[in-house]
Amino acid sequence: MKLATMFPDVIPSLFRPPTTERYPFERRPAPERLRGLPVWTRETCTGCGLCATDCPSQAIELVVFDKKAKSIVFGFHVDRCTFCGQCAFSCKQGSLTLRADQWELASLGRRDLMVHFGEAKDVEDVLAGITTRSLAGPAEEGLGGELSPPTEETGSG
Amino acid sequence: MQETTRSELFTVPIGPQHPALKEPSHFRITVDGEIVTDAFVRLGYAHRGIEKAAESRNWVRNLYLFERVCGICSHIHATAYCLGVERLAGAEVPPRAQAIRVLVAELERIHSHLLWLGVAAHEAGFDTLFMYSWRDREAIMDVLEGLTGNRVNYSANVLGGVKNDVDDAQRGAILRAIDGLEGRSYHYLDVVTTDALFLQRTRGIGVMTRNQAEVMGAVGPTARASGVTRDVRVDAPYAAYDRYPVVRVVESAGDLEARFVVRMRELFECYRLIRYLLDNLPPGDLRGRMPRRIPEGETVSRVEAPRGELFYFLKSNGSDTPERIKVRTPTICNLTSVVKLVIGHQLADVPMILAGIDPCFSCNDRTVQLDEITGGSRIWTWDELRRNSREDGHGHRD
Amino acid sequence: MDTATSLAAILVFPSGFFLLAASLAYEWVDRKLLAKLQNRVGPRWFQPLADVVKLLAKEEVIPEGVNRFLFVGLPIVGLAAPLTAALYIPLAGLGPVFSFPGDLIVTIYLLSLLTMSIGLAGSNAVGRFSLVGATRTLTQLFSYEAPFLLALLGPALVARSWQIGTIAEAAGERWFILTQPLGFLVALIGLMGKLELPPFDAPEAETEVVAGALTEYSGRGLALFRLGKDVELVLGLTLVAAFYLGGVEGPLAFFLKTLGLLLVVAGLQAVLARLRIDQTVGLWWRFGVLLVLVQWGVTWLLEGAWR
């Protein structure tokens, strides 16, 4: 029976810096497999919707206007996402990846946490509440239109 | 409502809000001075309706639901679920995937035991051991983050296999972490068995004989500390445990010290297993084919969680949503032992005895709706459950 | 001493304001040392002050069924007692503000008044945890008070006086820790028991009785009790340092010796697990008293042989 068995741990600690990581002043780089924010690539998406079906928290709202023209809007509730990675796994085309460098996702309001990816015109329509468009008539927008980068468009003001 | 403490019986409530509990539960301890004369447990504070929620989600979504039954043993819940569903579907899971499942399960066991060591030390008032064991636990959390992408709720499993592979970088990181931890584990085993003040809180406290353990149905390290030689990984090997056998760690003293020793010695068994596994990983795919509609049938899945035997019953009706899934977690088996063992001990021993079974209350909440008139039970629908929990302001009526 | 000097001594220096500031500083040193020993960062220097200010700003919730006068008054007594005791203790390296033969007994009594008021406060409150905590506090009070007093009387024996000033001066000539090591050990451990520091913190064991006797306290009452405990920390350290570590002749010696003692106390806090209340009592009434009596016997013999 010994007394103070933690002694050899405790005394050297007086002369060593603490183990605490002083976030946010010190940030360690995230490991490459970290499951951060999902990011969607429109070009490879076929609009199958498996990602939305399989999402455990129903964080994905896929609006498909025209599969062939890739007129698809990927609506995403960042606040519902559990970062499980099932969407990326379910997608057979590899359109979804979870970025390891975007994991500081806190926000002061819920509005910032609903993001839409897609072409500008399509996203505008979805934000205005339009979720179907008649397929009669040529797809005038989208082809040759500006491909808007996947910006974090906030919900309508 | 003043009450004297001398020879009148006096009820001390532990929980639902109490610094000794990491999760809410209610223990009504009747004391006479400092000696406990009776104990009564009431659960239900962390009930989330997971089993009911599972009935309205498809099999893929349910994997993540069941992973969140418990934060500490999330992977083993997911593994039990996957094994059951794969058995129902008759799917082939490649050996490499099973091996990786075992790898993550053993890493989780290490993390869980180190967490428990810290918490139990905190209950004993030994905060230094708490801080150091949790500091060392960070090594395993970092390894798991590097391997699966998250520190808790690893989501390493998918139906039919695993998501992430183990490459050389991963193997190196795991081995380095384990080498560092092994030395620390020897030190903790030494502390737990030789520190005079700590032993005063654990030796001879909460003694459970082998017979008592068998009668009360204790499982896991709690039972193995009393000499019960039961370990699901050995008795009924699942996943890849037939290829990577485990040795049962059993002690016979049955007191709190034995429970500490069993868990510390299990750590060494985990290290040995992980090293062997990493040297002998079978090549191959990471996942097999899995149908979306699981054929009709019922199956049972038994695995060894860090706390004991975890039991899943899955019933499918042929569609892509389950008919019924029932989870029986190890803590609910061990709680009876707490209620019986605290009698005769001092009030100060109650948190220690409770910590000795490694309680995880999130896992084991149940609710049963009893009909007062007919005396039978009734099944609630999802809406009724939600309405009762939310709109009435409290989930259970006394 | 004329009135003005007395008032200044009581309110500003060395008692009063200086003592309160010093007690907050010592609490910080204790917490920071403990954190460093546990490989953590620990609080910043103003944390104890921030705690007190925050508590004073919060609402004081008085539970139903308690005696309101006692509930509000006991914290005031609990802080006033150590502040009064400070008048007889050589703080900051100066002599005691007031001094008279036998003031050692008065000081010890005043120092124990804090623990008694905590115990009474716990008994007054109607919560379960308060009652259990109060019982433990008072039990611990009865068990360590005697050995602690006896240990402090060891140097008093040699100095042949019960006046703190005289004893401190006698201690300045030789270090009693060398001639009465057992007494020093009992005094140090007794101090930890008195302050309810781990491993003797069963009365306020967070995982068993929430906060013990102080469970129902919040706001101003809690702030006053905490301040009282911090003041006692400083006073207890000063007494033990003055008696056993060769007196406190000047400010530098005062700070060095008391902080050195605090380092030892923090080290003991870090490496020892909590004792159950019955183990604390058993330890004290068996080893504590025994060691002190042995020490007395040895001292008596040696002194008799010396003179």
Coordinates of C-alpha atoms in Angstrom, one line a residue, chain C residues 62-295:
Chain C
I62 CA -34.1 32.2 0.9
P63 CA -35.8 28.8 1.0
E64 CA -39.1 28.4 2.7
G65 CA -39.2 27.2 6.2
V66 CA -35.8 28.5 7.4
N67 CA -35.2 31.0 10.1
R68 CA -34.6 34.1 8.0
F69 CA -32.6 35.9 10.7
L70 CA -30.2 33.0 11.1
F71 CA -30.1 32.4 7.3
V72 CA -29.0 35.9 6.6
G73 CA -27.0 36.5 9.8
L74 CA -24.8 33.5 9.9
P75 CA -22.7 34.3 6.8
I76 CA -22.0 37.7 8.4
V77 CA -20.9 36.1 11.6
G78 CA -18.9 33.6 9.5
L79 CA -16.9 36.4 7.8
A80 CA -16.6 38.6 10.8
A81 CA -15.1 36.0 13.1
P82 CA -11.9 35.3 11.0
L83 CA -11.6 39.0 10.3
T84 CA -11.6 39.6 14.1
A85 CA -9.2 36.8 14.7
A86 CA -6.9 38.4 12.2
L87 CA -6.3 41.2 14.7
Y88 CA -4.3 38.9 16.9
I89 CA -2.3 37.2 14.3
P90 CA 1.0 38.6 12.9
L91 CA 0.0 39.4 9.3
A92 CA 2.2 40.7 6.6
G93 CA 5.3 40.3 8.8
L94 CA 4.1 43.0 11.3
G95 CA 3.2 42.2 14.9
P96 CA -0.4 41.5 15.8
V97 CA -2.5 44.6 16.0
F98 CA -3.8 43.7 19.4
S99 CA -2.2 41.3 21.8
F100 CA -2.9 40.0 25.3
P101 CA -1.9 36.9 27.3
G102 CA -4.0 34.0 26.3
D103 CA -5.0 35.4 22.9
L104 CA -4.1 32.1 21.3
I105 CA -7.2 30.4 22.8
V106 CA -9.4 33.3 21.7
T107 CA -8.0 33.2 18.2
I108 CA -8.5 29.5 17.9
Y109 CA -12.1 29.9 19.1
L110 CA -12.7 32.7 16.6
L111 CA -11.3 30.7 13.8
S112 CA -13.6 27.8 14.6
L113 CA -16.6 30.1 14.7
L114 CA -16.7 30.0 10.9
T115 CA -17.0 26.3 10.8
M116 CA -19.7 26.4 13.5
S117 CA -21.7 29.0 11.6
I118 CA -21.5 26.9 8.4
G119 CA -22.7 23.9 10.4
L120 CA -25.5 25.9 11.9
A121 CA -26.4 27.3 8.6
G122 CA -26.7 23.8 7.2
S123 CA -28.9 22.7 10.0
N124 CA -31.1 25.7 9.6
A125 CA -31.8 25.0 6.0
V126 CA -34.4 22.4 5.3
G127 CA -32.8 20.5 2.4
R128 CA -31.6 17.0 2.9
F129 CA -28.1 17.7 1.6
S130 CA -27.7 20.6 3.9
L131 CA -28.5 18.5 6.9
V132 CA -26.2 15.7 6.0
G133 CA -23.5 18.2 5.2
A134 CA -24.0 20.1 8.4
T135 CA -23.7 16.9 10.4
R136 CA -20.5 16.1 8.6
T137 CA -19.1 19.6 9.1
L138 CA -19.8 19.5 12.8
T139 CA -18.4 16.0 13.1
Q140 CA -15.2 17.1 11.4
L141 CA -15.1 20.2 13.6
F142 CA -15.1 18.1 16.7
S143 CA -12.5 15.7 15.5
Y144 CA -9.8 18.0 14.2
E145 CA -10.2 21.0 16.5
A146 CA -8.5 19.2 19.4
P147 CA -5.4 18.0 17.6
F148 CA -5.0 21.3 15.8
L149 CA -5.1 23.2 19.0
L150 CA -2.8 20.8 20.7
A151 CA -0.3 21.0 17.8
L152 CA -0.3 24.8 18.1
L153 CA 0.3 24.5 21.8
G154 CA 3.5 22.6 21.2
P155 CA 5.5 25.8 20.4
A156 CA 3.5 27.6 23.1
L157 CA 4.9 25.1 25.6
V158 CA 8.4 25.9 24.6
A159 CA 7.8 29.7 24.6
R160 CA 6.0 29.3 27.9
S161 CA 3.3 31.6 26.9
W162 CA -0.2 31.6 25.4
Q163 CA 0.2 34.9 23.6
I164 CA 0.7 34.7 19.9
G165 CA 3.1 37.5 19.7
T166 CA 5.4 36.0 22.3
I167 CA 5.2 32.6 20.7
A168 CA 6.0 34.0 17.3
E169 CA 9.0 35.7 18.7
A170 CA 10.2 32.6 20.4
A171 CA 9.7 30.7 17.1
G172 CA 11.9 33.3 15.4
E173 CA 14.9 32.0 17.4
R174 CA 14.6 28.4 16.3
W175 CA 12.5 26.6 13.8
F176 CA 10.1 24.4 15.6
I177 CA 9.6 22.3 12.6
L178 CA 13.0 20.8 13.3
T179 CA 12.4 20.2 17.0
Q180 CA 8.8 19.2 16.8
P181 CA 8.2 17.6 13.4
L182 CA 5.3 15.6 14.5
G183 CA 3.6 18.7 15.8
F184 CA 4.1 20.4 12.4
L185 CA 2.6 17.4 10.6
V186 CA -0.4 17.4 12.8
A187 CA -0.8 21.2 12.5
L188 CA -0.5 21.1 8.7
I189 CA -3.0 18.3 8.3
G190 CA -5.2 19.8 10.9
L191 CA -5.2 23.0 8.9
M192 CA -6.4 21.1 5.8
G193 CA -9.1 19.5 7.9
K194 CA -10.2 22.8 9.3
L195 CA -10.5 24.4 5.8
E196 CA -12.2 21.3 4.4
L197 CA -9.7 21.0 1.7
P198 CA -9.3 17.6 -0.1
P199 CA -8.8 14.9 1.2
F200 CA -10.9 16.2 4.1
D201 CA -13.7 17.7 2.0
A202 CA -16.3 15.1 2.9
P203 CA -18.6 17.8 4.4
E204 CA -18.8 19.4 1.0
A205 CA -18.2 16.4 -1.2
E206 CA -19.7 17.5 -4.4
T207 CA -20.5 14.0 -5.6
E208 CA -22.3 13.0 -2.4
V209 CA -24.0 15.9 -0.8
V210 CA -24.0 18.5 -3.6
A211 CA -22.5 21.3 -1.6
G212 CA -23.0 20.1 2.0
A213 CA -24.1 22.7 4.5
L214 CA -24.0 25.5 1.9
T215 CA -26.3 23.8 -0.6
E216 CA -29.1 26.2 -0.1
Y217 CA -26.9 29.3 -0.1
S218 CA -26.6 31.6 -3.1
G219 CA -25.8 35.3 -3.7
R220 CA -24.5 37.3 -0.8
G221 CA -24.6 34.6 1.8
L222 CA -22.5 32.3 -0.3
A223 CA -20.1 35.1 -1.2
L224 CA -19.5 35.9 2.5
F225 CA -19.0 32.2 3.5
R226 CA -16.5 31.8 0.7
L227 CA -14.7 34.9 1.7
G228 CA -14.6 33.7 5.2
K229 CA -13.0 30.4 4.1
D230 CA -10.4 32.2 2.1
V231 CA -9.6 34.5 5.1
E232 CA -9.2 31.4 7.2
L233 CA -6.8 30.0 4.7
V234 CA -4.5 33.0 5.0
L235 CA -4.8 33.1 8.8
G236 CA -4.3 29.3 9.2
L237 CA -1.2 29.4 7.0
T238 CA 0.1 32.4 8.9
L239 CA -0.3 30.7 12.2
V240 CA 1.4 27.5 11.2
A241 CA 4.2 29.4 9.4
A242 CA 4.7 31.7 12.4
F243 CA 4.8 28.9 14.9
Y244 CA 6.7 26.2 13.1
L245 CA 8.6 27.9 10.3
G246 CA 10.6 30.3 12.3
G247 CA 8.2 33.2 12.8
V248 CA 7.2 35.9 10.2
E249 CA 9.6 38.7 10.8
G250 CA 9.0 40.8 7.8
P251 CA 6.8 41.0 4.7
L252 CA 9.1 39.0 2.5
A253 CA 9.4 36.2 5.1
F254 CA 5.7 36.2 5.5
F255 CA 4.9 35.8 1.9
L256 CA 7.6 33.3 1.2
K257 CA 6.8 31.1 4.1
T258 CA 3.0 31.1 3.7
L259 CA 3.2 30.6 0.0
G260 CA 5.7 27.7 0.5
L261 CA 3.2 26.2 2.9
L262 CA 0.5 26.7 0.4
L263 CA 2.5 24.8 -2.2
V264 CA 2.7 21.9 0.2
V265 CA -1.0 22.1 0.9
A266 CA -1.8 22.2 -2.8
G267 CA 0.4 19.2 -3.4
L268 CA -1.3 17.2 -0.7
Q269 CA -4.7 18.2 -2.2
A270 CA -3.7 16.9 -5.6
V271 CA -2.3 13.5 -4.7
L272 CA -4.7 12.3 -2.1
A273 CA -8.2 10.9 -2.6
R274 CA -11.1 12.0 -0.5
L275 CA -11.7 10.3 2.9
R276 CA -15.1 9.3 4.1
I277 CA -16.3 11.1 7.1
D278 CA -15.9 8.2 9.4
Q279 CA -12.3 7.6 8.1
T280 CA -11.5 11.3 8.8
V281 CA -12.8 11.1 12.3
G282 CA -11.0 7.8 12.8
L283 CA -7.8 9.2 11.5
W284 CA -7.9 12.2 13.7
W285 CA -9.0 10.6 17.0
R286 CA -6.4 7.9 16.6
F287 CA -3.4 9.2 14.9
G288 CA -3.8 12.9 15.2
V289 CA -4.2 13.1 19.0
L290 CA -1.7 10.3 19.5
L291 CA 1.0 12.0 17.5
V292 CA 0.5 15.3 19.2
L293 CA 0.6 13.8 22.7
V294 CA 3.8 11.9 21.8
Q295 CA 5.2 15.2 20.5

